CSV table of C-alpha atoms in Angstrom, one decimal:
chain,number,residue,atom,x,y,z
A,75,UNK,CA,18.0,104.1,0.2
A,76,UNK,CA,15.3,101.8,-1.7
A,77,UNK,CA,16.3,98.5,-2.6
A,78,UNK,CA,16.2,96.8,-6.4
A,79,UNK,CA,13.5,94.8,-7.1
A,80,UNK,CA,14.4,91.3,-7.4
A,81,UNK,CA,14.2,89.7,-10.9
A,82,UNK,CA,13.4,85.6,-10.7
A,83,UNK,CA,14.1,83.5,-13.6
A,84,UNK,CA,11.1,81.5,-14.9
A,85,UNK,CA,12.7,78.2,-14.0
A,86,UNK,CA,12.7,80.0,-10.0
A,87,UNK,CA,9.2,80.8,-10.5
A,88,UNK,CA,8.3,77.1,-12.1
A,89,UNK,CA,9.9,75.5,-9.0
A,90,UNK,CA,8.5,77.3,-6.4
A,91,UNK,CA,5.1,77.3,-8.0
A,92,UNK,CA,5.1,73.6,-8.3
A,93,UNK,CA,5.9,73.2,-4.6
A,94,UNK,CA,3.3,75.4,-3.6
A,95,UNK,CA,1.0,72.9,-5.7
A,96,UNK,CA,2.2,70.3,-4.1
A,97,UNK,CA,1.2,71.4,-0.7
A,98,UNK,CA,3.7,69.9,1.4
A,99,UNK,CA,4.4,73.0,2.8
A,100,UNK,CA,2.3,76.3,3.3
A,101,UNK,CA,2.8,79.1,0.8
A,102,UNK,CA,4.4,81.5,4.1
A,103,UNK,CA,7.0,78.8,4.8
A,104,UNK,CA,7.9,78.5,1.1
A,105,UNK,CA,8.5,82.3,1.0
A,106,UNK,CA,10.4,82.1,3.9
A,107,UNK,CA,13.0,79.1,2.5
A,108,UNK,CA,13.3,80.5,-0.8
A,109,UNK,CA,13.5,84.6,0.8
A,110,UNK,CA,10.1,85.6,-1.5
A,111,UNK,CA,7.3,87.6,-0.4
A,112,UNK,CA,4.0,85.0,-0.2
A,113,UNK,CA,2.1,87.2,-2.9
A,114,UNK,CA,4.2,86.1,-5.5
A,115,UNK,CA,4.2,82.7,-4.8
A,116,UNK,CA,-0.2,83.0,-4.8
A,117,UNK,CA,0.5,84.4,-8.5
A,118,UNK,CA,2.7,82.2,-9.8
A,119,UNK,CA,0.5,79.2,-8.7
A,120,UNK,CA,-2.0,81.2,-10.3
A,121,UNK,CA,-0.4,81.1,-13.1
A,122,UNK,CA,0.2,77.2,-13.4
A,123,UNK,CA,-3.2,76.5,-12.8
A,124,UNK,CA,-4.7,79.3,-15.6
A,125,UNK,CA,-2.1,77.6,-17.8
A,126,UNK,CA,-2.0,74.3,-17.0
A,127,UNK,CA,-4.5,73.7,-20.2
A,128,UNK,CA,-2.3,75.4,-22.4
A,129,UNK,CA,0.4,72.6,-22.2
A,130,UNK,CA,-1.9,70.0,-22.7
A,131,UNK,CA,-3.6,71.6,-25.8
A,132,UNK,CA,-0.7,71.9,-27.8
A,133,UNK,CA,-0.6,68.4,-28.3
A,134,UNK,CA,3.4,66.5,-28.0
A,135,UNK,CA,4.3,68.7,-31.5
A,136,UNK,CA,3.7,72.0,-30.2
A,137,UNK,CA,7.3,72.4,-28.4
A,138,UNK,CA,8.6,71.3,-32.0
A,139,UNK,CA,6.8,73.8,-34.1
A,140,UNK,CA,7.9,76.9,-32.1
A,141,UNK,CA,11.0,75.6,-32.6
A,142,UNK,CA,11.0,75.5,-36.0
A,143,UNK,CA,9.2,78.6,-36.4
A,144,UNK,CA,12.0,80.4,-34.6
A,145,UNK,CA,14.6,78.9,-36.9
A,146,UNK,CA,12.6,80.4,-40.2
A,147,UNK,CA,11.9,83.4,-38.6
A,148,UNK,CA,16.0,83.3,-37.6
A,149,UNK,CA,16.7,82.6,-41.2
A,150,UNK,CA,14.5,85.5,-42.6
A,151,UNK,CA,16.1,88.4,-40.5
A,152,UNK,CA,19.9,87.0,-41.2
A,153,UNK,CA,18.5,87.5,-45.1
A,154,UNK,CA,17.4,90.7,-44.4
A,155,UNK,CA,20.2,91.9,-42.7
A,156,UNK,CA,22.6,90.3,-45.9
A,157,UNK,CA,20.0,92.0,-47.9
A,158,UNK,CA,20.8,96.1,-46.3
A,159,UNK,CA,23.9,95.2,-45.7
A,160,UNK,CA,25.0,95.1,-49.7
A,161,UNK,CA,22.6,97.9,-49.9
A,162,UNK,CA,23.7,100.0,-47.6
A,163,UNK,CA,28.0,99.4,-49.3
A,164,UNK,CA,26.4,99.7,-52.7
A,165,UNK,CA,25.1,103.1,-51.5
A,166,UNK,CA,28.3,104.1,-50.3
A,167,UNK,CA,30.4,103.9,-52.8
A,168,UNK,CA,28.3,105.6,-55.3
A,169,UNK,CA,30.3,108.2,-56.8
A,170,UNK,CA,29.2,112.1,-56.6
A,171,UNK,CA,28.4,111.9,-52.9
């Protein structure tokens, strides 16, 4: 029988990146405390270090503004959905069908 693939969260993956940056321990000990395979550990440092840029571009406002974003985008769908929703009961009772 195979076995699943694991699935780590992001804050997992943040963690054990960050340690490996840290280099108080070696990437093969890290995989062997947290029970990971050392090649995703290499990529998920990877990763910080690609993106480490990133964070700092944004500039303190740019947490804020996808935050906000979400909430209009939130908003517009809920509108939409109101929206097909009468639609869809004006539809129905329509006589003749």
């Amino acid at each position: 029988m195979t076995k699943s693939r694991k699935k780590f969260d992001a804050a997992f993956k943040a963690k054990i990146a960050v340690e490996a940056l840290r280099d108080d321990a070696t990437v093969p000990e890290l995989a062997k405390r947290h029970g990971v395979h050392p090649n995703p550990i290499y990529a998920w440092k990877k990763q910080v270090l690609d993106n480490a840029a990133s964070l700092f571009a944004r500039g303190a406002s740019g947490s804020g503004d996808g935050e906000e974003e979400r909430e209009r985008e939130t908003a517009k769908l809920y509108a939409k959905i109101g929206q097909l929703t009468v639609e869809r009961d004006f539809l129905a009772r329509r006589p003749g069908r």
